PDB file of C-alpha atoms in Angstrom:
ATOM      1  CA  MET A1239      -9.836  -1.460  18.850  1.00 92.00           C
ATOM      2  CA  PHE A1240      -6.640  -1.571  16.822  1.00 96.00           C
ATOM      3  CA  LYS A1241      -6.097  -0.149  13.328  1.00 96.00           C
ATOM      4  CA  VAL A1242      -3.952  -2.503  11.285  1.00 97.00           C
ATOM      5  CA  ARG A1243      -2.288  -2.008   7.892  1.00 97.00           C
ATOM      6  CA  VAL A1244      -1.090  -5.033   5.913  1.00 98.00           C
ATOM      7  CA  PHE A1245       1.323  -4.444   3.034  1.00 98.00           C
ATOM      8  CA  VAL A1246       1.334  -7.185   0.390  1.00 97.00           C
ATOM      9  CA  SER A1247       3.935  -7.293  -2.368  1.00 96.00           C
ATOM     10  CA  TYR A1248       5.589  -9.775  -4.683  1.00 94.00           C
ATOM     11  CA  LYS A1249       8.514 -11.679  -3.213  1.00 93.00           C
ATOM     12  CA  GLU A1250      11.942 -10.460  -4.383  1.00 88.00           C
ATOM     13  CA  SER A1251      12.278 -13.663  -6.448  1.00 89.00           C
ATOM     14  CA  VAL A1252       9.107 -12.891  -8.427  1.00 89.00           C
ATOM     15  CA  LEU A1253       9.449 -10.568 -11.431  1.00 86.00           C
ATOM     16  CA  ASN A1254       6.978  -7.664 -11.326  1.00 87.00           C
ATOM     17  CA  PRO A1255       6.612  -6.490 -14.942  1.00 91.00           C
ATOM     18  CA  GLN A1256       3.966  -3.942 -13.944  1.00 92.00           C
ATOM     19  CA  ALA A1257       6.486  -2.041 -11.803  1.00 94.00           C
ATOM     20  CA  GLU A1258       8.958  -2.056 -14.697  1.00 93.00           C
ATOM     21  CA  VAL A1259       6.311  -0.753 -17.106  1.00 95.00           C
ATOM     22  CA  ILE A1260       5.505   2.055 -14.655  1.00 96.00           C
ATOM     23  CA  GLU A1261       9.191   2.938 -14.245  1.00 96.00           C
ATOM     24  CA  GLY A1262       9.463   3.179 -18.045  1.00 96.00           C
ATOM     25  CA  ALA A1263       6.416   5.430 -18.214  1.00 97.00           C
ATOM     26  CA  ILE A1264       7.824   7.626 -15.435  1.00 97.00           C
ATOM     27  CA  HIS A1265      11.057   8.045 -17.383  1.00 97.00           C
ATOM     28  CA  ARG A1266       9.164   8.821 -20.617  1.00 97.00           C
ATOM     29  CA  LEU A1267       7.379  11.592 -18.699  1.00 96.00           C
ATOM     30  CA  GLY A1268      10.829  13.042 -18.107  1.00 96.00           C
ATOM     31  CA  TYR A1269      11.412  12.080 -14.475  1.00 97.00           C
ATOM     32  CA  GLN A1270      14.851  10.501 -14.869  1.00 96.00           C
ATOM     33  CA  THR A1271      15.616  11.146 -11.193  1.00 97.00           C
ATOM     34  CA  ILE A1272      13.227   8.340 -10.193  1.00 97.00           C
ATOM     35  CA  SER A1273      14.471   4.746 -10.004  1.00 97.00           C
ATOM     36  CA  ASN A1274      13.932   1.377  -8.301  1.00 95.00           C
ATOM     37  CA  VAL A1275      10.123   1.450  -8.610  1.00 96.00           C
ATOM     38  CA  LYS A1276       8.302  -1.222  -6.621  1.00 95.00           C
ATOM     39  CA  MET A1277       4.589  -1.568  -5.970  1.00 96.00           C
ATOM     40  CA  GLY A1278       2.109  -3.553  -3.914  1.00 96.00           C
ATOM     41  CA  LYS A1279      -1.286  -3.571  -2.235  1.00 96.00           C
ATOM     42  CA  TYR A1280      -2.212  -2.557   1.262  1.00 97.00           C
ATOM     43  CA  PHE A1281      -5.238  -3.389   3.408  1.00 97.00           C
ATOM     44  CA  ASP A1282      -6.456  -1.286   6.325  1.00 96.00           C
ATOM     45  CA  PHE A1283      -8.896  -2.667   8.846  1.00 97.00           C
ATOM     46  CA  ASP A1284      -9.933  -2.424  12.467  1.00 97.00           C
ATOM     47  CA  VAL A1285      -9.439  -5.385  14.819  1.00 97.00           C
ATOM     48  CA  GLU A1286     -11.299  -5.778  18.095  1.00 96.00           C
ATOM     49  CA  ALA A1287      -8.582  -7.287  20.338  1.00 96.00           C
ATOM     50  CA  ILE A1288      -7.400  -7.139  23.938  1.00 95.00           C
ATOM     51  CA  SER A1289      -3.749  -6.576  23.028  1.00 95.00           C
ATOM     52  CA  GLU A1290      -1.506  -5.511  20.165  1.00 95.00           C
ATOM     53  CA  GLU A1291      -0.145  -9.063  20.030  1.00 96.00           C
ATOM     54  CA  GLU A1292      -3.643 -10.477  19.528  1.00 96.00           C
ATOM     55  CA  ALA A1293      -4.431  -7.894  16.822  1.00 96.00           C
ATOM     56  CA  VAL A1294      -1.208  -8.758  14.942  1.00 97.00           C
ATOM     57  CA  GLU A1295      -1.899 -12.478  15.339  1.00 97.00           C
ATOM     58  CA  VAL A1296      -5.392 -12.144  13.821  1.00 97.00           C
ATOM     59  CA  ALA A1297      -4.000  -9.955  11.009  1.00 97.00           C
ATOM     60  CA  SER A1298      -1.303 -12.488  10.126  1.00 97.00           C
ATOM     61  CA  LYS A1299      -3.792 -15.360  10.071  1.00 97.00           C
ATOM     62  CA  VAL A1300      -6.070 -13.402   7.711  1.00 98.00           C
ATOM     63  CA  SER A1301      -3.060 -12.487   5.587  1.00 97.00           C
ATOM     64  CA  ASP A1302      -1.954 -16.108   5.334  1.00 97.00           C
ATOM     65  CA  GLN A1303      -5.443 -17.367   4.534  1.00 96.00           C
ATOM     66  CA  LEU A1304      -6.774 -14.596   2.307  1.00 97.00           C
ATOM     67  CA  LEU A1305      -4.982 -11.290   1.743  1.00 97.00           C
ATOM     68  CA  ALA A1306      -1.680 -12.644   0.395  1.00 96.00           C
ATOM     69  CA  ASN A1307      -0.900 -15.403  -2.075  1.00 95.00           C
ATOM     70  CA  ILE A1308       1.901 -16.805   0.055  1.00 92.00           C
ATOM     71  CA  ASN A1309       3.388 -18.683  -2.932  1.00 93.00           C
ATOM     72  CA  MET A1310       4.293 -15.436  -4.697  1.00 93.00           C
ATOM     73  CA  GLU A1311       3.699 -12.666  -2.206  1.00 95.00           C
ATOM     74  CA  SER A1312       5.022 -11.641   1.187  1.00 96.00           C
ATOM     75  CA  TYR A1313       3.241  -9.376   3.667  1.00 97.00           C
ATOM     76  CA  HIS A1314       4.203  -6.951   6.390  1.00 97.00           C
ATOM     77  CA  ILE A1315       1.892  -5.873   9.226  1.00 97.00           C
ATOM     78  CA  GLU A1316       1.873  -2.412  10.830  1.00 96.00           C
ATOM     79  CA  LEU A1317      -0.217  -1.245  13.765  1.00 95.00           C
ATOM     80  CA  MET A1318      -1.440   2.221  12.921  1.00 91.00           C
ATOM     81  CA  GLU A1319      -2.827   3.538  16.224  1.00 73.00           C
ATOM     82  CA  ALA A1320      -5.260   2.221  18.804  1.00 60.00           C
ATOM     83  CA  LYS A1321      -8.634   3.986  18.713  1.00 55.00           C
TER      84      LYS A1321
ATOM     85  CA  MET B1276      18.694   9.905  -2.574  1.00 92.00           C
ATOM     86  CA  PHE B1277      15.274   9.779  -0.975  1.00 96.00           C
ATOM     87  CA  LYS B1278      13.027   6.730  -0.621  1.00 96.00           C
ATOM     88  CA  VAL B1279       9.410   7.697  -1.269  1.00 97.00           C
ATOM     89  CA  ARG B1280       6.197   5.725  -0.728  1.00 97.00           C
ATOM     90  CA  VAL B1281       2.985   6.834  -2.439  1.00 98.00           C
ATOM     91  CA  PHE B1282      -0.301   5.414  -1.176  1.00 98.00           C
ATOM     92  CA  VAL B1283      -3.147   5.453  -3.717  1.00 97.00           C
ATOM     93  CA  SER B1284      -6.717   4.634  -2.748  1.00 96.00           C
ATOM     94  CA  TYR B1285     -10.249   5.320  -3.886  1.00 94.00           C
ATOM     95  CA  LYS B1286     -11.728   8.604  -2.704  1.00 93.00           C
ATOM     96  CA  GLU B1287     -14.238   8.250   0.167  1.00 88.00           C
ATOM     97  CA  SER B1288     -17.028   9.115  -2.305  1.00 89.00           C
ATOM     98  CA  VAL B1289     -16.173   6.161  -4.546  1.00 89.00           C
ATOM     99  CA  LEU B1290     -17.630   2.752  -3.592  1.00 86.00           C
ATOM    100  CA  ASN B1291     -14.970   0.049  -3.372  1.00 87.00           C
ATOM    101  CA  PRO B1292     -16.849  -3.255  -3.856  1.00 91.00           C
ATOM    102  CA  GLN B1293     -13.586  -5.222  -3.740  1.00 92.00           C
ATOM    103  CA  ALA B1294     -12.972  -4.135  -0.131  1.00 94.00           C
ATOM    104  CA  GLU B1295     -16.546  -5.154   0.764  1.00 93.00           C
ATOM    105  CA  VAL B1296     -16.091  -8.567  -0.873  1.00 95.00           C
ATOM    106  CA  ILE B1297     -12.872  -9.078   1.108  1.00 96.00           C
ATOM    107  CA  GLU B1298     -14.572  -8.053   4.371  1.00 97.00           C
ATOM    108  CA  GLY B1299     -17.301 -10.614   3.658  1.00 96.00           C
ATOM    109  CA  ALA B1300     -14.710 -13.316   2.976  1.00 97.00           C
ATOM    110  CA  ILE B1301     -12.862 -12.407   6.194  1.00 97.00           C
ATOM    111  CA  HIS B1302     -16.075 -12.811   8.171  1.00 97.00           C
ATOM    112  CA  ARG B1303     -16.862 -16.145   6.478  1.00 97.00           C
ATOM    113  CA  LEU B1304     -13.408 -17.329   7.582  1.00 96.00           C
ATOM    114  CA  GLY B1305     -14.628 -16.651  11.126  1.00 96.00           C
ATOM    115  CA  TYR B1306     -12.808 -13.401  11.895  1.00 97.00           C
ATOM    116  CA  GLN B1307     -15.784 -11.396  13.147  1.00 96.00           C
ATOM    117  CA  THR B1308     -13.469  -9.098  15.129  1.00 97.00           C
ATOM    118  CA  ILE B1309     -12.303  -7.469  11.883  1.00 97.00           C
ATOM    119  CA  SER B1310     -14.257  -4.523  10.417  1.00 97.00           C
ATOM    120  CA  ASN B1311     -13.947  -1.373   8.295  1.00 95.00           C
ATOM    121  CA  VAL B1312     -11.763  -3.017   5.611  1.00 96.00           C
ATOM    122  CA  LYS B1313     -10.215  -0.593   3.112  1.00 95.00           C
ATOM    123  CA  MET B1314      -7.565  -1.269   0.491  1.00 96.00           C
ATOM    124  CA  GLY B1315      -5.314   0.496  -1.973  1.00 96.00           C
ATOM    125  CA  LYS B1316      -2.034   0.396  -3.877  1.00 96.00           C
ATOM    126  CA  TYR B1317       1.339   1.726  -2.885  1.00 97.00           C
ATOM    127  CA  PHE B1318       4.402   2.594  -4.934  1.00 97.00           C
ATOM    128  CA  ASP B1319       7.958   2.710  -3.581  1.00 96.00           C
ATOM    129  CA  PHE B1320      10.730   4.419  -5.474  1.00 97.00           C
ATOM    130  CA  ASP B1321      13.974   6.284  -5.039  1.00 97.00           C
ATOM    131  CA  VAL B1322      14.246   9.955  -6.006  1.00 97.00           C
ATOM    132  CA  GLU B1323      17.537  11.712  -6.649  1.00 96.00           C
ATOM    133  CA  ALA B1324      16.850  15.166  -5.128  1.00 96.00           C
ATOM    134  CA  ILE B1325      18.684  17.877  -3.205  1.00 95.00           C
ATOM    135  CA  SER B1326      15.981  18.230  -0.541  1.00 95.00           C
ATOM    136  CA  GLU B1327      12.982  16.449   0.937  1.00 95.00           C
ATOM    137  CA  GLU B1328      10.763  19.178  -0.517  1.00 96.00           C
ATOM    138  CA  GLU B1329      12.069  18.500  -4.018  1.00 96.00           C
ATOM    139  CA  ALA B1330      11.616  14.734  -3.617  1.00 96.00           C
ATOM    140  CA  VAL B1331       8.004  15.221  -2.476  1.00 97.00           C
ATOM    141  CA  GLU B1332       7.351  17.672  -5.303  1.00 97.00           C
ATOM    142  CA  VAL B1333       8.586  15.188  -7.929  1.00 97.00           C
ATOM    143  CA  ALA B1334       6.564  12.393  -6.303  1.00 97.00           C
ATOM    144  CA  SER B1335       3.367  14.446  -6.341  1.00 97.00           C
ATOM    145  CA  LYS B1336       3.838  15.401 -10.002  1.00 97.00           C
ATOM    146  CA  VAL B1337       4.311  11.728 -10.938  1.00 98.00           C
ATOM    147  CA  SER B1338       1.289  10.797  -8.820  1.00 97.00           C
ATOM    148  CA  ASP B1339      -0.872  13.415 -10.533  1.00 97.00           C
ATOM    149  CA  GLN B1340       0.284  12.437 -14.015  1.00 96.00           C
ATOM    150  CA  LEU B1341       0.565   8.668 -13.729  1.00 97.00           C
ATOM    151  CA  LEU B1342       0.244   6.779 -10.448  1.00 97.00           C
ATOM    152  CA  ALA B1343      -3.231   7.965  -9.436  1.00 96.00           C
ATOM    153  CA  ASN B1344      -6.437   8.411 -11.413  1.00 95.00           C
ATOM    154  CA  ILE B1345      -7.190  11.750  -9.786  1.00 92.00           C
ATOM    155  CA  ASN B1346     -10.867  11.549 -10.819  1.00 93.00           C
ATOM    156  CA  MET B1347     -11.494   8.576  -8.547  1.00 93.00           C
ATOM    157  CA  GLU B1348      -8.387   8.187  -6.429  1.00 95.00           C
ATOM    158  CA  SER B1349      -6.495  10.234  -3.887  1.00 96.00           C
ATOM    159  CA  TYR B1350      -2.834   9.756  -2.918  1.00 97.00           C
ATOM    160  CA  HIS B1351      -0.670  10.304   0.104  1.00 97.00           C
ATOM    161  CA  ILE B1352       3.129  10.643   0.005  1.00 97.00           C
ATOM    162  CA  GLU B1353       5.509   9.442   2.720  1.00 96.00           C
ATOM    163  CA  LEU B1354       9.267   9.863   2.852  1.00 95.00           C
ATOM    164  CA  MET B1355      10.696   6.587   4.068  1.00 91.00           C
ATOM    165  CA  GLU B1356      14.322   7.414   4.909  1.00 73.00           C
ATOM    166  CA  ALA B1357      17.165   9.130   3.063  1.00 60.00           C
ATOM    167  CA  LYS B1358      19.843   6.672   1.864  1.00 55.00           C
TER     168      LYS B1358
END
């Protein structure tokens, strides 16, 4: 069993107004030392697989087909730890 | 300059129907080997600070005051790498 984490975020070319709004709110709270705010979603799940390669392969297929809107978003897969 | 990542997710006690809907959709796509789907948000930002401790302290204050709804959500802070 492998524990996988998929990070999904807007592509660099896509403007993320929500992140800008949050950065503005952070500054209005007085935290001027914070900058370059980005945000995204992440999905954790377990994958029954015989190898790390197979677990990553299944995760990328699911990301392409469901978890990420590949027109606007990119994703990054991390293996957390085998259980 | 420190690069911080804040993970925000529903507390264990809070039902996350969206994660259940996604798990169902994953299974309908034929990926029965996937289970235990959880999801959340993450925020990346840079913090101008003199130490890792100070960067984490600022990040947790901002998480408490803005990034997480501490009634329903919990957060976890990771230092990515100093730049």
